[in-house]
Amino acid sequence: MWNIAVETIYLFLPAYIANMAPVIFKYFGLLKKLDVPIDGGTKFFGKEILGPHKTLRGVIAGVAAGMVFSFFQFALAYSAKPFSVTVSFPFQTAFGSIMWGFLLGAGAIFGDILKSFVKRRLGIAAGRRWFPWDQLDMVLGGIAFGLLMYSFSWTQVAVLVVLTPLFGLLINLVGYGLRIKEAW
Ligand code: CTP
Ligand code: MG
């Protein structure tokens, strides 16, 4: 039982990393030139399309971080001992793992953007909490895109859907504590 949970989370780590990357890049002031809202501030029926918190920097940082991280997982799993780890990682080529990181990263970021679009339609301001969708957005997006390369079992989907909001709350609390996030 715990094995499945640990392996599923490990497999899905590139999506979590991608989801955290925008906040980390913002915190350290990286890629400042790309810190522009994706929607360009345009309105849609009088409401923001995505709002100011969805930036090009977040997209680039998220997808890139997912790709770098999954390559790292590949290297860790298939490098010579003593560096290799025993947690299973199903992608056995560098290209395959980087593709996996790309899909999970892009899926997580896309899910997050789609959620912001829905939040704005509902009149929920950027940065306001919308539990549990603020947490599930990246899970559903990551799974949807990830399915192009890997068939998640229903057990794995359940693990991700149940555990992510718990981890998400924890991460948000840290971001809130560091004054990066306006709400936890
Ligand atoms: N972020 C970004 N670009 C993205 C996603 C996130 O720059 N594509 C940064 C923003 O600084 C954002 C922070 O990461 O404030 C946290 O992201 P998230 O929680 O997804 O955004 P919210 O502030 O909750 O905005 P929304 O209400 O639109 O979900
Ligand atoms: Mg949020």
CSV table of C-alpha atoms and ligand atoms in Angstrom, one decimal:
chain,number,residue,atom,x,y,z
A,1,MET,CA,0.0,0.0,0.0
A,2,TRP,CA,2.7,2.5,1.0
A,3,ASN,CA,4.8,1.2,-1.8
A,4,ILE,CA,2.2,2.2,-4.3
A,5,ALA,CA,1.8,5.6,-2.7
A,6,VAL,CA,5.6,6.3,-2.7
A,7,GLU,CA,6.1,5.0,-6.2
A,8,THR,CA,3.2,7.0,-7.6
A,9,ILE,CA,4.3,10.2,-5.9
A,10,TYR,CA,7.9,9.6,-7.1
A,11,LEU,CA,6.6,9.1,-10.7
A,12,PHE,CA,4.6,12.3,-10.5
A,13,LEU,CA,7.3,14.4,-8.9
A,14,PRO,CA,8.1,16.3,-12.1
A,15,ALA,CA,4.6,17.7,-12.0
A,16,TYR,CA,5.0,18.8,-8.3
A,17,ILE,CA,8.3,20.4,-9.1
A,18,ALA,CA,6.8,22.2,-12.2
A,19,ASN,CA,4.0,23.5,-10.0
A,20,MET,CA,6.4,24.9,-7.4
A,21,ALA,CA,8.9,26.4,-9.9
A,22,PRO,CA,6.9,29.6,-10.7
A,23,VAL,CA,6.8,30.5,-7.0
A,24,ILE,CA,10.5,29.7,-6.6
A,25,PHE,CA,11.6,31.7,-9.7
A,26,LYS,CA,9.5,34.6,-8.4
A,27,TYR,CA,11.0,34.4,-4.9
A,28,PHE,CA,14.5,34.6,-6.2
A,29,GLY,CA,13.7,37.2,-8.9
A,30,LEU,CA,14.8,34.9,-11.8
A,31,LEU,CA,13.9,35.4,-15.5
A,32,LYS,CA,12.5,38.8,-14.7
A,33,LYS,CA,12.1,39.6,-18.4
A,34,LEU,CA,9.5,36.9,-18.7
A,35,ASP,CA,7.5,38.1,-15.7
A,36,VAL,CA,4.6,39.3,-17.9
A,37,PRO,CA,1.0,38.1,-17.6
A,38,ILE,CA,0.0,35.5,-20.2
A,39,ASP,CA,-3.3,37.3,-20.8
A,40,GLY,CA,-1.6,40.6,-21.3
A,41,GLY,CA,-4.1,42.2,-18.9
A,42,THR,CA,-6.9,41.8,-21.4
A,43,LYS,CA,-10.5,41.4,-20.2
A,44,PHE,CA,-13.2,39.0,-21.3
A,45,PHE,CA,-16.8,40.2,-20.8
A,46,GLY,CA,-15.4,42.7,-18.2
A,47,LYS,CA,-13.4,40.2,-16.2
A,48,GLU,CA,-9.7,39.3,-16.4
A,49,ILE,CA,-9.1,36.3,-18.6
A,50,LEU,CA,-6.5,34.6,-16.3
A,51,GLY,CA,-5.4,37.4,-14.0
A,52,PRO,CA,-2.0,38.9,-13.2
A,53,HIS,CA,-0.7,35.8,-11.4
A,54,LYS,CA,-0.3,33.6,-14.5
A,55,THR,CA,2.9,34.7,-16.2
A,56,LEU,CA,5.1,33.5,-19.0
A,57,ARG,CA,7.9,33.1,-16.5
A,58,GLY,CA,5.7,30.6,-14.6
A,59,VAL,CA,5.0,28.6,-17.8
A,60,ILE,CA,8.7,28.4,-18.9
A,61,ALA,CA,10.0,27.8,-15.4
A,62,GLY,CA,7.4,25.1,-14.7
A,63,VAL,CA,7.9,23.1,-17.9
A,64,ALA,CA,11.7,23.4,-17.8
A,65,ALA,CA,11.9,22.4,-14.2
A,66,GLY,CA,9.7,19.3,-14.9
A,67,MET,CA,12.1,18.3,-17.8
A,68,VAL,CA,15.3,18.8,-15.8
A,69,PHE,CA,13.9,17.0,-12.8
A,70,SER,CA,12.7,13.9,-14.7
A,71,PHE,CA,16.1,13.7,-16.4
A,72,PHE,CA,17.7,13.7,-13.0
A,73,GLN,CA,15.3,10.9,-11.9
A,74,PHE,CA,16.4,8.9,-15.0
A,75,ALA,CA,20.1,9.5,-14.2
A,76,LEU,CA,19.5,8.4,-10.7
A,77,ALA,CA,17.7,5.2,-11.6
A,78,TYR,CA,20.0,4.1,-14.4
A,79,SER,CA,23.4,5.4,-13.4
A,80,ALA,CA,26.1,3.1,-12.1
A,81,LYS,CA,26.0,2.2,-8.5
A,82,PRO,CA,26.5,3.7,-5.9
A,83,PHE,CA,24.4,6.6,-7.2
A,84,SER,CA,21.4,4.6,-8.5
A,85,VAL,CA,18.3,4.4,-6.3
A,86,THR,CA,15.9,1.5,-6.0
A,87,VAL,CA,12.6,3.4,-6.4
A,88,SER,CA,11.2,2.3,-9.8
A,89,PHE,CA,11.2,4.9,-12.6
A,90,PRO,CA,9.6,3.4,-15.8
A,91,PHE,CA,11.3,5.6,-18.4
A,92,GLN,CA,14.6,3.9,-19.4
A,93,THR,CA,16.0,6.4,-21.9
A,94,ALA,CA,17.1,10.0,-21.4
A,95,PHE,CA,14.8,11.1,-24.2
A,96,GLY,CA,11.8,9.2,-22.7
A,97,SER,CA,12.3,10.7,-19.3
A,98,ILE,CA,12.7,14.2,-20.5
A,99,MET,CA,9.5,13.8,-22.6
A,100,TRP,CA,7.8,12.5,-19.4
A,101,GLY,CA,9.0,15.7,-17.5
A,102,PHE,CA,7.7,17.8,-20.4
A,103,LEU,CA,4.2,16.2,-20.3
A,104,LEU,CA,3.9,16.3,-16.6
A,105,GLY,CA,5.2,19.9,-16.4
A,106,ALA,CA,3.1,21.2,-19.3
A,107,GLY,CA,0.1,19.3,-17.9
A,108,ALA,CA,0.5,20.7,-14.4
A,109,ILE,CA,0.9,24.2,-15.7
A,110,PHE,CA,-2.0,23.9,-18.1
A,111,GLY,CA,-4.3,22.6,-15.4
A,112,ASP,CA,-3.3,25.5,-13.2
A,113,ILE,CA,-4.0,28.0,-16.0
A,114,LEU,CA,-7.4,26.4,-16.8
A,115,LYS,CA,-8.3,26.6,-13.1
A,116,SER,CA,-7.4,30.3,-13.0
A,117,PHE,CA,-9.6,30.8,-16.1
A,118,VAL,CA,-12.6,29.2,-14.3
A,119,LYS,CA,-11.8,31.1,-11.1
A,120,ARG,CA,-12.0,34.4,-12.9
A,121,ARG,CA,-15.2,33.4,-14.6
A,122,LEU,CA,-16.6,32.8,-11.1
A,123,GLY,CA,-15.4,36.1,-9.9
A,124,ILE,CA,-12.8,34.7,-7.5
A,125,ALA,CA,-9.9,37.1,-7.4
A,126,ALA,CA,-6.3,36.1,-8.3
A,127,GLY,CA,-4.6,34.6,-5.2
A,128,ARG,CA,-7.8,33.8,-3.4
A,129,ARG,CA,-8.2,30.3,-2.1
A,130,TRP,CA,-10.4,27.9,-4.0
A,131,PHE,CA,-10.1,24.5,-2.3
A,132,PRO,CA,-9.6,21.8,-3.4
A,133,TRP,CA,-9.2,23.0,-7.1
A,134,ASP,CA,-6.1,25.0,-6.3
A,135,GLN,CA,-4.5,21.7,-5.5
A,136,LEU,CA,-6.2,19.3,-7.9
A,137,ASP,CA,-5.6,21.5,-11.0
A,138,MET,CA,-2.1,20.3,-11.5
A,139,VAL,CA,-2.9,16.7,-10.6
A,140,LEU,CA,-5.7,16.5,-13.2
A,141,GLY,CA,-3.6,18.4,-15.8
A,142,GLY,CA,-0.5,16.2,-15.1
A,143,ILE,CA,-2.5,13.0,-15.4
A,144,ALA,CA,-4.3,14.1,-18.5
A,145,PHE,CA,-1.1,15.0,-20.4
A,146,GLY,CA,0.9,12.1,-18.8
A,147,LEU,CA,-1.6,9.6,-20.1
A,148,LEU,CA,0.0,10.1,-23.6
A,149,MET,CA,3.0,8.2,-22.3
A,150,TYR,CA,1.8,6.2,-19.3
A,151,SER,CA,-1.4,4.4,-18.2
A,152,PHE,CA,-2.1,5.5,-14.7
A,153,SER,CA,-4.1,2.9,-12.7
A,154,TRP,CA,-7.1,3.9,-10.8
A,155,THR,CA,-5.2,3.3,-7.6
A,156,GLN,CA,-2.5,5.7,-8.7
A,157,VAL,CA,-5.1,8.3,-9.6
A,158,ALA,CA,-6.7,7.9,-6.2
A,159,VAL,CA,-3.3,8.3,-4.4
A,160,LEU,CA,-2.6,11.5,-6.3
A,161,VAL,CA,-6.1,13.0,-5.8
A,162,VAL,CA,-6.2,12.2,-2.1
A,163,LEU,CA,-2.6,13.0,-1.1
A,164,THR,CA,-2.0,16.1,-3.2
A,165,PRO,CA,-4.4,18.5,-1.4
A,166,LEU,CA,-2.8,17.5,1.8
A,167,PHE,CA,0.7,18.2,0.5
A,168,GLY,CA,-0.6,21.3,-1.3
A,169,LEU,CA,-1.9,22.8,1.9
A,170,LEU,CA,1.5,22.2,3.5
A,171,ILE,CA,3.4,23.8,0.6
A,172,ASN,CA,1.0,26.8,0.5
A,173,LEU,CA,1.5,27.3,4.2
A,174,VAL,CA,5.3,27.6,3.6
A,175,GLY,CA,4.7,30.0,0.7
A,176,TYR,CA,2.3,32.1,2.8
A,177,GLY,CA,4.9,32.1,5.6
A,178,LEU,CA,7.5,33.4,3.2
A,179,ARG,CA,5.0,36.1,2.1
A,180,ILE,CA,5.1,34.7,-1.5
A,181,LYS,CA,1.5,33.8,-1.4
A,182,GLU,CA,-1.4,36.0,-0.4
A,183,ALA,CA,-3.5,33.1,0.9
A,184,TRP,CA,-2.8,29.6,2.0
B,1,CTP,N1,2.9,31.9,-11.1
B,1,CTP,C1,3.3,32.5,-12.3
B,1,CTP,N2,2.9,31.9,-13.5
B,1,CTP,C2,2.2,30.8,-13.5
B,1,CTP,C3,1.7,30.2,-12.3
B,1,CTP,C4,2.1,30.8,-11.1
B,1,CTP,O1,4.1,33.5,-12.3
B,1,CTP,N3,1.8,30.3,-14.7
B,1,CTP,C5,3.3,32.5,-9.8
B,1,CTP,C6,2.6,33.8,-9.5
B,1,CTP,O2,3.4,34.6,-8.8
B,1,CTP,C7,1.5,33.2,-8.5
B,1,CTP,C8,2.3,32.1,-7.8
B,1,CTP,O3,3.2,31.6,-8.7
B,1,CTP,O4,1.1,34.2,-7.6
B,1,CTP,C9,1.4,31.1,-7.2
B,1,CTP,O5,0.7,30.4,-8.2
B,1,CTP,P1,-0.8,30.0,-8.1
B,1,CTP,O6,-1.1,29.5,-6.7
B,1,CTP,O7,-1.1,29.0,-9.1
B,1,CTP,O8,-1.6,31.3,-8.4
B,1,CTP,P2,-2.6,32.2,-7.5
B,1,CTP,O9,-1.9,33.3,-6.9
B,1,CTP,O10,-3.4,31.3,-6.6
B,1,CTP,O11,-3.6,32.8,-8.6
B,1,CTP,P3,-5.0,32.2,-9.2
B,1,CTP,O12,-6.0,32.7,-8.3
B,1,CTP,O13,-5.1,32.7,-10.6
B,1,CTP,O14,-4.9,30.7,-9.1
B,2,MG,MG,-3.3,29.4,-6.1
